[in-house]
Amino acid sequence: MVAAPGQDALAQDFVQFAVESGVLRFGEFRTKAGRLSPYFFNAGLFDDGAKLGRLAQFYARRLLASGVEFDMLFGPAYKGIPLAAAVAVELAREGRNVPYAYNRKEAKDHGEGGTLVGAPVRGRVLIVDDVMSAGTAARESIALIRAAGAVPHAVAIALDRQEKATEDGRDVDHSAVQYVQRQLGLQVCAIARLADLLQYLQQHAGDELGAHHARVLAYRDRYGVD
């Protein structure tokens, strides 16, 4: 698919890849916030070598084009672990070799011990995750990174849902991504956003995919943020 003028070609290619891989699905799905969403993004379904490798290419291309500076990658347990490893491999293929580390859910009391595995956590750290629903994983990672004496600098995610976060069961005026940017002071680099998904569906007007555009647009009108 060729992106129309004004569109983000990388984001459009990524949305198409996610749809074709069955990772991005349409229907009716209950979110953690209790909303009925007309779409669902499950990065756990990038579940073979070819799909994970291509996903890493999208992350690496977005990161290298973004200008975000970082000294190493960090993968939050559990989904972030294979993501950080795969992205580190792809960045090295692109000539940007950086170390990576990840955490365990429970501290190990034998062998090397502790909760952190991989390279020493130093310098400006980029957290690699799939989506950001409430910012919880980002806050936990930030605490671990700071405890190690490093600087949590940025977060890379696959999809920014661009929707209101919830606090104490109530909708708030900012998204989890905006919270991480404004309150925690980290840059956020997303391969694609809800706006890119809507553009993709609009390009498919008249076919089966395009039929989902109106419902996704209505969802954005109700829960979306700028």
mmCIF file with all atom_site columns, C-alpha atoms in Angstrom:
data_model
loop_
_atom_site.group_PDB
_atom_site.id
_atom_site.type_symbol
_atom_site.label_atom_id
_atom_site.label_alt_id
_atom_site.label_comp_id
_atom_site.label_asym_id
_atom_site.label_entity_id
_atom_site.label_seq_id
_atom_site.pdbx_PDB_ins_code
_atom_site.Cartn_x
_atom_site.Cartn_y
_atom_site.Cartn_z
_atom_site.occupancy
_atom_site.B_iso_or_equiv
_atom_site.pdbx_formal_charge
_atom_site.auth_seq_id
_atom_site.auth_comp_id
_atom_site.auth_asym_id
_atom_site.auth_atom_id
_atom_site.pdbx_PDB_model_num
ATOM 1   C CA . MET A 1 1   ? 0.000   0.000   0.000  1.00 0.00 ? 1   MET A CA 1
ATOM 2   C CA . VAL A 1 2   ? 1.287   3.459   -0.912 1.00 0.00 ? 2   VAL A CA 1
ATOM 3   C CA . ALA A 1 3   ? 0.679   6.176   1.675  1.00 0.00 ? 3   ALA A CA 1
ATOM 4   C CA . ALA A 1 4   ? -1.197  9.253   0.492  1.00 0.00 ? 4   ALA A CA 1
ATOM 5   C CA . PRO A 1 5   ? 0.471   12.681  0.669  1.00 0.00 ? 5   PRO A CA 1
ATOM 6   C CA . GLY A 1 6   ? 0.673   13.917  4.258  1.00 0.00 ? 6   GLY A CA 1
ATOM 7   C CA . GLN A 1 7   ? 0.557   10.420  5.719  1.00 0.00 ? 7   GLN A CA 1
ATOM 8   C CA . ASP A 1 8   ? 3.275   8.682   7.689  1.00 0.00 ? 8   ASP A CA 1
ATOM 9   C CA . ALA A 1 9   ? 4.399   5.902   5.331  1.00 0.00 ? 9   ALA A CA 1
ATOM 10  C CA . LEU A 1 10  ? 6.128   3.910   8.067  1.00 0.00 ? 10  LEU A CA 1
ATOM 11  C CA . ALA A 1 11  ? 3.039   4.040   10.275 1.00 0.00 ? 11  ALA A CA 1
ATOM 12  C CA . GLN A 1 12  ? 0.779   2.985   7.403  1.00 0.00 ? 12  GLN A CA 1
ATOM 13  C CA . ASP A 1 13  ? 3.031   0.046   6.581  1.00 0.00 ? 13  ASP A CA 1
ATOM 14  C CA . PHE A 1 14  ? 3.053   -0.947  10.241 1.00 0.00 ? 14  PHE A CA 1
ATOM 15  C CA . VAL A 1 15  ? -0.746  -0.851  10.566 1.00 0.00 ? 15  VAL A CA 1
ATOM 16  C CA . GLN A 1 16  ? -1.054  -3.016  7.456  1.00 0.00 ? 16  GLN A CA 1
ATOM 17  C CA . PHE A 1 17  ? 1.508   -5.451  8.876  1.00 0.00 ? 17  PHE A CA 1
ATOM 18  C CA . ALA A 1 18  ? -0.354  -5.611  12.204 1.00 0.00 ? 18  ALA A CA 1
ATOM 19  C CA . VAL A 1 19  ? -3.679  -6.279  10.462 1.00 0.00 ? 19  VAL A CA 1
ATOM 20  C CA . GLU A 1 20  ? -2.229  -8.952  8.181  1.00 0.00 ? 20  GLU A CA 1
ATOM 21  C CA . SER A 1 21  ? -0.527  -10.627 11.166 1.00 0.00 ? 21  SER A CA 1
ATOM 22  C CA . GLY A 1 22  ? -3.789  -10.788 13.123 1.00 0.00 ? 22  GLY A CA 1
ATOM 23  C CA . VAL A 1 23  ? -2.276  -8.596  15.833 1.00 0.00 ? 23  VAL A CA 1
ATOM 24  C CA . LEU A 1 24  ? -4.683  -5.726  15.147 1.00 0.00 ? 24  LEU A CA 1
ATOM 25  C CA . ARG A 1 25  ? -8.265  -6.967  15.173 1.00 0.00 ? 25  ARG A CA 1
ATOM 26  C CA . PHE A 1 26  ? -11.666 -5.368  14.890 1.00 0.00 ? 26  PHE A CA 1
ATOM 27  C CA . GLY A 1 27  ? -14.891 -6.210  16.720 1.00 0.00 ? 27  GLY A CA 1
ATOM 28  C CA . GLU A 1 28  ? -15.859 -5.515  20.319 1.00 0.00 ? 28  GLU A CA 1
ATOM 29  C CA . PHE A 1 29  ? -13.243 -5.797  23.052 1.00 0.00 ? 29  PHE A CA 1
ATOM 30  C CA . ARG A 1 30  ? -13.334 -4.869  26.736 1.00 0.00 ? 30  ARG A CA 1
ATOM 31  C CA . THR A 1 31  ? -10.319 -2.754  27.749 1.00 0.00 ? 31  THR A CA 1
ATOM 32  C CA . LYS A 1 32  ? -8.656  -2.608  31.178 1.00 0.00 ? 32  LYS A CA 1
ATOM 33  C CA . ALA A 1 33  ? -10.513 0.659   31.712 1.00 0.00 ? 33  ALA A CA 1
ATOM 34  C CA . GLY A 1 34  ? -13.827 -1.142  31.121 1.00 0.00 ? 34  GLY A CA 1
ATOM 35  C CA . ARG A 1 35  ? -14.480 0.466   27.752 1.00 0.00 ? 35  ARG A CA 1
ATOM 36  C CA . LEU A 1 36  ? -15.851 -1.405  24.764 1.00 0.00 ? 36  LEU A CA 1
ATOM 37  C CA . SER A 1 37  ? -13.234 -0.818  22.098 1.00 0.00 ? 37  SER A CA 1
ATOM 38  C CA . PRO A 1 38  ? -13.896 -1.518  18.392 1.00 0.00 ? 38  PRO A CA 1
ATOM 39  C CA . TYR A 1 39  ? -10.291 -2.641  17.946 1.00 0.00 ? 39  TYR A CA 1
ATOM 40  C CA . PHE A 1 40  ? -7.698  -4.623  19.867 1.00 0.00 ? 40  PHE A CA 1
ATOM 41  C CA . PHE A 1 41  ? -3.907  -4.668  19.517 1.00 0.00 ? 41  PHE A CA 1
ATOM 42  C CA . ASN A 1 42  ? -2.211  -7.776  20.932 1.00 0.00 ? 42  ASN A CA 1
ATOM 43  C CA . ALA A 1 43  ? 1.563   -7.625  20.415 1.00 0.00 ? 43  ALA A CA 1
ATOM 44  C CA . GLY A 1 44  ? 1.868   -11.104 21.921 1.00 0.00 ? 44  GLY A CA 1
ATOM 45  C CA . LEU A 1 45  ? 0.685   -12.402 18.539 1.00 0.00 ? 45  LEU A CA 1
ATOM 46  C CA . PHE A 1 46  ? 3.929   -11.311 16.885 1.00 0.00 ? 46  PHE A CA 1
ATOM 47  C CA . ASP A 1 47  ? 4.741   -14.890 17.761 1.00 0.00 ? 47  ASP A CA 1
ATOM 48  C CA . ASP A 1 48  ? 7.233   -16.246 15.251 1.00 0.00 ? 48  ASP A CA 1
ATOM 49  C CA . GLY A 1 49  ? 10.689  -15.295 14.094 1.00 0.00 ? 49  GLY A CA 1
ATOM 50  C CA . ALA A 1 50  ? 9.609   -13.593 10.877 1.00 0.00 ? 50  ALA A CA 1
ATOM 51  C CA . LYS A 1 51  ? 6.963   -11.415 12.539 1.00 0.00 ? 51  LYS A CA 1
ATOM 52  C CA . LEU A 1 52  ? 9.172   -10.507 15.504 1.00 0.00 ? 52  LEU A CA 1
ATOM 53  C CA . GLY A 1 53  ? 12.038  -9.648  13.159 1.00 0.00 ? 53  GLY A CA 1
ATOM 54  C CA . ARG A 1 54  ? 9.860   -7.380  11.052 1.00 0.00 ? 54  ARG A CA 1
ATOM 55  C CA . LEU A 1 55  ? 8.397   -5.762  14.155 1.00 0.00 ? 55  LEU A CA 1
ATOM 56  C CA . ALA A 1 56  ? 11.934  -4.989  15.326 1.00 0.00 ? 56  ALA A CA 1
ATOM 57  C CA . GLN A 1 57  ? 12.634  -3.371  11.947 1.00 0.00 ? 57  GLN A CA 1
ATOM 58  C CA . PHE A 1 58  ? 9.722   -0.991  12.483 1.00 0.00 ? 58  PHE A CA 1
ATOM 59  C CA . TYR A 1 59  ? 10.924  -0.069  15.970 1.00 0.00 ? 59  TYR A CA 1
ATOM 60  C CA . ALA A 1 60  ? 14.489  0.469   14.760 1.00 0.00 ? 60  ALA A CA 1
ATOM 61  C CA . ARG A 1 61  ? 13.464  2.553   11.755 1.00 0.00 ? 61  ARG A CA 1
ATOM 62  C CA . ARG A 1 62  ? 11.213  4.747   13.884 1.00 0.00 ? 62  ARG A CA 1
ATOM 63  C CA . LEU A 1 63  ? 13.874  5.211   16.558 1.00 0.00 ? 63  LEU A CA 1
ATOM 64  C CA . LEU A 1 64  ? 16.647  6.046   14.102 1.00 0.00 ? 64  LEU A CA 1
ATOM 65  C CA . ALA A 1 65  ? 14.431  8.558   12.303 1.00 0.00 ? 65  ALA A CA 1
ATOM 66  C CA . SER A 1 66  ? 13.145  10.142  15.522 1.00 0.00 ? 66  SER A CA 1
ATOM 67  C CA . GLY A 1 67  ? 16.409  11.642  16.725 1.00 0.00 ? 67  GLY A CA 1
ATOM 68  C CA . VAL A 1 68  ? 15.748  10.330  20.244 1.00 0.00 ? 68  VAL A CA 1
ATOM 69  C CA . GLU A 1 69  ? 19.090  9.871   21.999 1.00 0.00 ? 69  GLU A CA 1
ATOM 70  C CA . PHE A 1 70  ? 19.776  6.813   24.158 1.00 0.00 ? 70  PHE A CA 1
ATOM 71  C CA . ASP A 1 71  ? 22.691  4.733   25.380 1.00 0.00 ? 71  ASP A CA 1
ATOM 72  C CA . MET A 1 72  ? 20.937  1.410   25.963 1.00 0.00 ? 72  MET A CA 1
ATOM 73  C CA . LEU A 1 73  ? 17.601  -0.428  25.827 1.00 0.00 ? 73  LEU A CA 1
ATOM 74  C CA . PHE A 1 74  ? 15.516  -1.766  28.696 1.00 0.00 ? 74  PHE A CA 1
ATOM 75  C CA . GLY A 1 75  ? 12.745  -4.372  28.341 1.00 0.00 ? 75  GLY A CA 1
ATOM 76  C CA . PRO A 1 76  ? 10.127  -4.502  31.128 1.00 0.00 ? 76  PRO A CA 1
ATOM 77  C CA . ALA A 1 77  ? 9.065   -8.049  32.048 1.00 0.00 ? 77  ALA A CA 1
ATOM 78  C CA . TYR A 1 78  ? 7.483   -9.800  30.334 1.00 0.00 ? 78  TYR A CA 1
ATOM 79  C CA . LYS A 1 79  ? 6.489   -8.517  26.890 1.00 0.00 ? 79  LYS A CA 1
ATOM 80  C CA . GLY A 1 80  ? 9.288   -5.976  26.809 1.00 0.00 ? 80  GLY A CA 1
ATOM 81  C CA . ILE A 1 81  ? 11.999  -8.630  27.131 1.00 0.00 ? 81  ILE A CA 1
ATOM 82  C CA . PRO A 1 82  ? 11.819  -10.141 23.615 1.00 0.00 ? 82  PRO A CA 1
ATOM 83  C CA . LEU A 1 83  ? 11.050  -6.698  22.198 1.00 0.00 ? 83  LEU A CA 1
ATOM 84  C CA . ALA A 1 84  ? 14.190  -5.125  23.636 1.00 0.00 ? 84  ALA A CA 1
ATOM 85  C CA . ALA A 1 85  ? 16.329  -8.069  22.520 1.00 0.00 ? 85  ALA A CA 1
ATOM 86  C CA . ALA A 1 86  ? 14.934  -8.055  18.976 1.00 0.00 ? 86  ALA A CA 1
ATOM 87  C CA . VAL A 1 87  ? 15.241  -4.273  18.642 1.00 0.00 ? 87  VAL A CA 1
ATOM 88  C CA . ALA A 1 88  ? 18.853  -4.422  19.891 1.00 0.00 ? 88  ALA A CA 1
ATOM 89  C CA . VAL A 1 89  ? 19.645  -6.976  17.169 1.00 0.00 ? 89  VAL A CA 1
ATOM 90  C CA . GLU A 1 90  ? 18.003  -4.853  14.472 1.00 0.00 ? 90  GLU A CA 1
ATOM 91  C CA . LEU A 1 91  ? 19.687  -1.648  15.608 1.00 0.00 ? 91  LEU A CA 1
ATOM 92  C CA . ALA A 1 92  ? 23.050  -3.455  15.434 1.00 0.00 ? 92  ALA A CA 1
ATOM 93  C CA . ARG A 1 93  ? 22.208  -4.526  11.868 1.00 0.00 ? 93  ARG A CA 1
ATOM 94  C CA . GLU A 1 94  ? 21.621  -0.848  11.106 1.00 0.00 ? 94  GLU A CA 1
ATOM 95  C CA . GLY A 1 95  ? 25.020  0.085   12.549 1.00 0.00 ? 95  GLY A CA 1
ATOM 96  C CA . ARG A 1 96  ? 23.773  1.267   15.965 1.00 0.00 ? 96  ARG A CA 1
ATOM 97  C CA . ASN A 1 97  ? 25.022  -1.339  18.437 1.00 0.00 ? 97  ASN A CA 1
ATOM 98  C CA . VAL A 1 98  ? 23.730  -0.671  21.956 1.00 0.00 ? 98  VAL A CA 1
ATOM 99  C CA . PRO A 1 99  ? 23.527  -2.861  25.088 1.00 0.00 ? 99  PRO A CA 1
ATOM 100 C CA . TYR A 1 100 ? 20.235  -3.985  26.561 1.00 0.00 ? 100 TYR A CA 1
ATOM 101 C CA . ALA A 1 101 ? 18.904  -5.221  29.887 1.00 0.00 ? 101 ALA A CA 1
ATOM 102 C CA . TYR A 1 102 ? 15.622  -6.389  31.358 1.00 0.00 ? 102 TYR A CA 1
ATOM 103 C CA . ASN A 1 103 ? 14.089  -7.164  34.729 1.00 0.00 ? 103 ASN A CA 1
ATOM 104 C CA . ARG A 1 104 ? 12.699  -10.215 36.449 1.00 0.00 ? 104 ARG A CA 1
ATOM 105 C CA . LYS A 1 105 ? 9.327   -10.061 38.186 1.00 0.00 ? 105 LYS A CA 1
ATOM 106 C CA . GLU A 1 106 ? 10.889  -11.617 41.286 1.00 0.00 ? 106 GLU A CA 1
ATOM 107 C CA . ALA A 1 107 ? 14.402  -11.097 42.630 1.00 0.00 ? 107 ALA A CA 1
ATOM 108 C CA . LYS A 1 108 ? 16.776  -14.039 42.290 1.00 0.00 ? 108 LYS A CA 1
ATOM 109 C CA . ASP A 1 109 ? 18.608  -15.031 45.489 1.00 0.00 ? 109 ASP A CA 1
ATOM 110 C CA . HIS A 1 110 ? 21.274  -17.231 43.865 1.00 0.00 ? 110 HIS A CA 1
ATOM 111 C CA . GLY A 1 111 ? 23.737  -16.952 40.989 1.00 0.00 ? 111 GLY A CA 1
ATOM 112 C CA . GLU A 1 112 ? 24.098  -13.309 39.981 1.00 0.00 ? 112 GLU A CA 1
ATOM 113 C CA . GLY A 1 113 ? 21.041  -12.411 42.094 1.00 0.00 ? 113 GLY A CA 1
ATOM 114 C CA . GLY A 1 114 ? 18.916  -9.291  41.855 1.00 0.00 ? 114 GLY A CA 1
ATOM 115 C CA . THR A 1 115 ? 16.108  -8.314  39.494 1.00 0.00 ? 115 THR A CA 1
ATOM 116 C CA . LEU A 1 116 ? 18.109  -6.913  36.566 1.00 0.00 ? 116 LEU A CA 1
ATOM 117 C CA . VAL A 1 117 ? 19.571  -9.095  33.811 1.00 0.00 ? 117 VAL A CA 1
ATOM 118 C CA . GLY A 1 118 ? 21.846  -8.214  30.908 1.00 0.00 ? 118 GLY A CA 1
ATOM 119 C CA . ALA A 1 119 ? 24.125  -5.249  30.435 1.00 0.00 ? 119 ALA A CA 1
ATOM 120 C CA . PRO A 1 120 ? 24.814  -2.865  33.336 1.00 0.00 ? 120 PRO A CA 1
ATOM 121 C CA . VAL A 1 121 ? 22.074  -0.241  33.418 1.00 0.00 ? 121 VAL A CA 1
ATOM 122 C CA . ARG A 1 122 ? 23.905  3.004   32.676 1.00 0.00 ? 122 ARG A CA 1
ATOM 123 C CA . GLY A 1 123 ? 23.479  6.313   30.890 1.00 0.00 ? 123 GLY A CA 1
ATOM 124 C CA . ARG A 1 124 ? 20.299  7.347   29.070 1.00 0.00 ? 124 ARG A CA 1
ATOM 125 C CA . VAL A 1 125 ? 17.932  4.395   28.976 1.00 0.00 ? 125 VAL A CA 1
ATOM 126 C CA . LEU A 1 126 ? 15.226  3.761   26.381 1.00 0.00 ? 126 LEU A CA 1
ATOM 127 C CA . ILE A 1 127 ? 12.361  1.555   27.597 1.00 0.00 ? 127 ILE A CA 1
ATOM 128 C CA . VAL A 1 128 ? 10.883  -0.714  24.895 1.00 0.00 ? 128 VAL A CA 1
ATOM 129 C CA . ASP A 1 129 ? 7.267   -1.851  25.320 1.00 0.00 ? 129 ASP A CA 1
ATOM 130 C CA . ASP A 1 130 ? 4.239   -2.671  23.168 1.00 0.00 ? 130 ASP A CA 1
ATOM 131 C CA . VAL A 1 131 ? 1.484   -0.254  24.199 1.00 0.00 ? 131 VAL A CA 1
ATOM 132 C CA . MET A 1 132 ? 0.921   2.099   27.111 1.00 0.00 ? 132 MET A CA 1
ATOM 133 C CA . SER A 1 133 ? -2.470  1.737   28.767 1.00 0.00 ? 133 SER A CA 1
ATOM 134 C CA . ALA A 1 134 ? -1.946  3.280   32.199 1.00 0.00 ? 134 ALA A CA 1
ATOM 135 C CA . GLY A 1 135 ? 1.770   4.011   32.331 1.00 0.00 ? 135 GLY A CA 1
ATOM 136 C CA . THR A 1 136 ? 2.213   1.478   35.151 1.00 0.00 ? 136 THR A CA 1
ATOM 137 C CA . ALA A 1 137 ? 4.953   -0.524  33.431 1.00 0.00 ? 137 ALA A CA 1
ATOM 138 C CA . ALA A 1 138 ? 6.765   2.708   32.558 1.00 0.00 ? 138 ALA A CA 1
ATOM 139 C CA . ARG A 1 139 ? 6.678   3.905   36.194 1.00 0.00 ? 139 ARG A CA 1
ATOM 140 C CA . GLU A 1 140 ? 7.976   0.549   37.433 1.00 0.00 ? 140 GLU A CA 1
ATOM 141 C CA . SER A 1 141 ? 10.787  0.592   34.861 1.00 0.00 ? 141 SER A CA 1
ATOM 142 C CA . ILE A 1 142 ? 11.675  4.179   35.738 1.00 0.00 ? 142 ILE A CA 1
ATOM 143 C CA . ALA A 1 143 ? 12.059  3.233   39.400 1.00 0.00 ? 143 ALA A CA 1
ATOM 144 C CA . LEU A 1 144 ? 14.331  0.283   38.546 1.00 0.00 ? 144 LEU A CA 1
ATOM 145 C CA . ILE A 1 145 ? 16.454  2.352   36.179 1.00 0.00 ? 145 ILE A CA 1
ATOM 146 C CA . ARG A 1 146 ? 16.891  5.175   38.683 1.00 0.00 ? 146 ARG A CA 1
ATOM 147 C CA . ALA A 1 147 ? 17.726  2.701   41.458 1.00 0.00 ? 147 ALA A CA 1
ATOM 148 C CA . ALA A 1 148 ? 20.529  1.398   39.233 1.00 0.00 ? 148 ALA A CA 1
ATOM 149 C CA . GLY A 1 149 ? 21.935  4.919   38.926 1.00 0.00 ? 149 GLY A CA 1
ATOM 150 C CA . ALA A 1 150 ? 20.914  5.472   35.309 1.00 0.00 ? 150 ALA A CA 1
ATOM 151 C CA . VAL A 1 151 ? 18.603  7.985   33.606 1.00 0.00 ? 151 VAL A CA 1
ATOM 152 C CA . PRO A 1 152 ? 15.184  6.888   32.262 1.00 0.00 ? 152 PRO A CA 1
ATOM 153 C CA . HIS A 1 153 ? 15.145  8.977   29.095 1.00 0.00 ? 153 HIS A CA 1
ATOM 154 C CA . ALA A 1 154 ? 12.534  7.717   26.630 1.00 0.00 ? 154 ALA A CA 1
ATOM 155 C CA . VAL A 1 155 ? 9.968   5.036   25.842 1.00 0.00 ? 155 VAL A CA 1
ATOM 156 C CA . ALA A 1 156 ? 9.382   3.303   22.498 1.00 0.00 ? 156 ALA A CA 1
ATOM 157 C CA . ILE A 1 157 ? 5.983   1.697   21.888 1.00 0.00 ? 157 ILE A CA 1
ATOM 158 C CA . ALA A 1 158 ? 4.330   0.054   18.907 1.00 0.00 ? 158 ALA A CA 1
ATOM 159 C CA . LEU A 1 159 ? 0.929   1.759   19.103 1.00 0.00 ? 159 LEU A CA 1
ATOM 160 C CA . ASP A 1 160 ? -0.254  4.935   20.806 1.00 0.00 ? 160 ASP A CA 1
ATOM 161 C CA . ARG A 1 161 ? -4.004  4.499   21.345 1.00 0.00 ? 161 ARG A CA 1
ATOM 162 C CA . GLN A 1 162 ? -4.332  8.283   21.920 1.00 0.00 ? 162 GLN A CA 1
ATOM 163 C CA . GLU A 1 163 ? -7.139  7.837   24.406 1.00 0.00 ? 163 GLU A CA 1
ATOM 164 C CA . LYS A 1 164 ? -7.931  9.177   27.856 1.00 0.00 ? 164 LYS A CA 1
ATOM 165 C CA . ALA A 1 165 ? -6.325  7.427   30.789 1.00 0.00 ? 165 ALA A CA 1
ATOM 166 C CA . THR A 1 166 ? -8.347  6.542   33.877 1.00 0.00 ? 166 THR A CA 1
ATOM 167 C CA . GLU A 1 167 ? -7.553  7.411   37.479 1.00 0.00 ? 167 GLU A CA 1
ATOM 168 C CA . ASP A 1 168 ? -9.618  5.965   40.329 1.00 0.00 ? 168 ASP A CA 1
ATOM 169 C CA . GLY A 1 169 ? -12.113 4.689   37.784 1.00 0.00 ? 169 GLY A CA 1
ATOM 170 C CA . ARG A 1 170 ? -12.618 8.101   36.139 1.00 0.00 ? 170 ARG A CA 1
ATOM 171 C CA . ASP A 1 171 ? -11.596 9.368   32.717 1.00 0.00 ? 171 ASP A CA 1
ATOM 172 C CA . VAL A 1 172 ? -8.981  12.117  32.795 1.00 0.00 ? 172 VAL A CA 1
ATOM 173 C CA . ASP A 1 173 ? -8.052  14.681  30.165 1.00 0.00 ? 173 ASP A CA 1
ATOM 174 C CA . HIS A 1 174 ? -4.689  13.147  29.275 1.00 0.00 ? 174 HIS A CA 1
ATOM 175 C CA . SER A 1 175 ? -3.532  9.828   27.854 1.00 0.00 ? 175 SER A CA 1
ATOM 176 C CA . ALA A 1 176 ? -0.999  7.525   29.486 1.00 0.00 ? 176 ALA A CA 1
ATOM 177 C CA . VAL A 1 177 ? 1.523   8.650   26.852 1.00 0.00 ? 177 VAL A CA 1
ATOM 178 C CA . GLN A 1 178 ? 0.909   12.315  27.666 1.00 0.00 ? 178 GLN A CA 1
ATOM 179 C CA . TYR A 1 179 ? 1.285   11.555  31.391 1.00 0.00 ? 179 TYR A CA 1
ATOM 180 C CA . VAL A 1 180 ? 4.671   9.923   30.793 1.00 0.00 ? 180 VAL A CA 1
ATOM 181 C CA . GLN A 1 181 ? 5.741   12.874  28.638 1.00 0.00 ? 181 GLN A CA 1
ATOM 182 C CA . ARG A 1 182 ? 4.455   15.729  30.793 1.00 0.00 ? 182 ARG A CA 1
ATOM 183 C CA . GLN A 1 183 ? 4.606   14.403  34.337 1.00 0.00 ? 183 GLN A CA 1
ATOM 184 C CA . LEU A 1 184 ? 7.497   11.935  34.167 1.00 0.00 ? 184 LEU A CA 1
ATOM 185 C CA . GLY A 1 185 ? 9.537   13.916  31.654 1.00 0.00 ? 185 GLY A CA 1
ATOM 186 C CA . LEU A 1 186 ? 10.280  11.092  29.190 1.00 0.00 ? 186 LEU A CA 1
ATOM 187 C CA . GLN A 1 187 ? 10.128  11.260  25.417 1.00 0.00 ? 187 GLN A CA 1
ATOM 188 C CA . VAL A 1 188 ? 7.738   8.756   23.811 1.00 0.00 ? 188 VAL A CA 1
ATOM 189 C CA . CYS A 1 189 ? 8.366   7.347   20.354 1.00 0.00 ? 189 CYS A CA 1
ATOM 190 C CA . ALA A 1 190 ? 5.482   5.375   18.789 1.00 0.00 ? 190 ALA A CA 1
ATOM 191 C CA . ILE A 1 191 ? 5.593   3.456   15.525 1.00 0.00 ? 191 ILE A CA 1
ATOM 192 C CA . ALA A 1 192 ? 1.937   4.309   14.871 1.00 0.00 ? 192 ALA A CA 1
ATOM 193 C CA . ARG A 1 193 ? -0.973  6.112   16.523 1.00 0.00 ? 193 ARG A CA 1
ATOM 194 C CA . LEU A 1 194 ? -4.744  5.816   16.488 1.00 0.00 ? 194 LEU A CA 1
ATOM 195 C CA . ALA A 1 195 ? -4.771  8.649   13.925 1.00 0.00 ? 195 ALA A CA 1
ATOM 196 C CA . ASP A 1 196 ? -2.691  6.462   11.597 1.00 0.00 ? 196 ASP A CA 1
ATOM 197 C CA . LEU A 1 197 ? -5.103  3.566   12.052 1.00 0.00 ? 197 LEU A CA 1
ATOM 198 C CA . LEU A 1 198 ? -8.019  5.817   11.126 1.00 0.00 ? 198 LEU A CA 1
ATOM 199 C CA . GLN A 1 199 ? -6.180  6.968   7.987  1.00 0.00 ? 199 GLN A CA 1
ATOM 200 C CA . TYR A 1 200 ? -5.530  3.354   7.064  1.00 0.00 ? 200 TYR A CA 1
ATOM 201 C CA . LEU A 1 201 ? -9.202  2.426   7.449  1.00 0.00 ? 201 LEU A CA 1
ATOM 202 C CA . GLN A 1 202 ? -10.274 5.488   5.493  1.00 0.00 ? 202 GLN A CA 1
ATOM 203 C CA . GLN A 1 203 ? -8.114  4.360   2.590  1.00 0.00 ? 203 GLN A CA 1
ATOM 204 C CA . HIS A 1 204 ? -10.069 1.095   2.600  1.00 0.00 ? 204 HIS A CA 1
ATOM 205 C CA . ALA A 1 205 ? -13.472 2.756   2.295  1.00 0.00 ? 205 ALA A CA 1
ATOM 206 C CA . GLY A 1 206 ? -15.845 0.447   0.464  1.00 0.00 ? 206 GLY A CA 1
ATOM 207 C CA . ASP A 1 207 ? -14.278 -2.831  1.551  1.00 0.00 ? 207 ASP A CA 1
ATOM 208 C CA . GLU A 1 208 ? -14.486 -4.996  4.666  1.00 0.00 ? 208 GLU A CA 1
ATOM 209 C CA . LEU A 1 209 ? -11.750 -3.136  6.534  1.00 0.00 ? 209 LEU A CA 1
ATOM 210 C CA . GLY A 1 210 ? -13.150 0.280   5.733  1.00 0.00 ? 210 GLY A CA 1
ATOM 211 C CA . ALA A 1 211 ? -16.436 -0.701  7.339  1.00 0.00 ? 211 ALA A CA 1
ATOM 212 C CA . HIS A 1 212 ? -14.749 -0.396  10.748 1.00 0.00 ? 212 HIS A CA 1
ATOM 213 C CA . HIS A 1 213 ? -13.795 3.249   10.227 1.00 0.00 ? 213 HIS A CA 1
ATOM 214 C CA . ALA A 1 214 ? -17.029 4.749   11.581 1.00 0.00 ? 214 ALA A CA 1
ATOM 215 C CA . ARG A 1 215 ? -16.904 2.749   14.812 1.00 0.00 ? 215 ARG A CA 1
ATOM 216 C CA . VAL A 1 216 ? -13.230 3.496   15.458 1.00 0.00 ? 216 VAL A CA 1
ATOM 217 C CA . LEU A 1 217 ? -13.871 7.188   14.727 1.00 0.00 ? 217 LEU A CA 1
ATOM 218 C CA . ALA A 1 218 ? -16.826 7.247   17.148 1.00 0.00 ? 218 ALA A CA 1
ATOM 219 C CA . TYR A 1 219 ? -14.619 5.649   19.801 1.00 0.00 ? 219 TYR A CA 1
ATOM 220 C CA . ARG A 1 220 ? -11.960 8.306   19.259 1.00 0.00 ? 220 ARG A CA 1
ATOM 221 C CA . ASP A 1 221 ? -14.584 11.082  19.448 1.00 0.00 ? 221 ASP A CA 1
ATOM 222 C CA . ARG A 1 222 ? -15.702 9.736   22.837 1.00 0.00 ? 222 ARG A CA 1
ATOM 223 C CA . TYR A 1 223 ? -12.390 8.785   24.445 1.00 0.00 ? 223 TYR A CA 1
ATOM 224 C CA . GLY A 1 224 ? -9.676  10.383  22.325 1.00 0.00 ? 224 GLY A CA 1
ATOM 225 C CA . VAL A 1 225 ? -7.107  13.023  23.248 1.00 0.00 ? 225 VAL A CA 1
ATOM 226 C CA . ASP A 1 226 ? -5.274  15.454  20.996 1.00 0.00 ? 226 ASP A CA 1
#
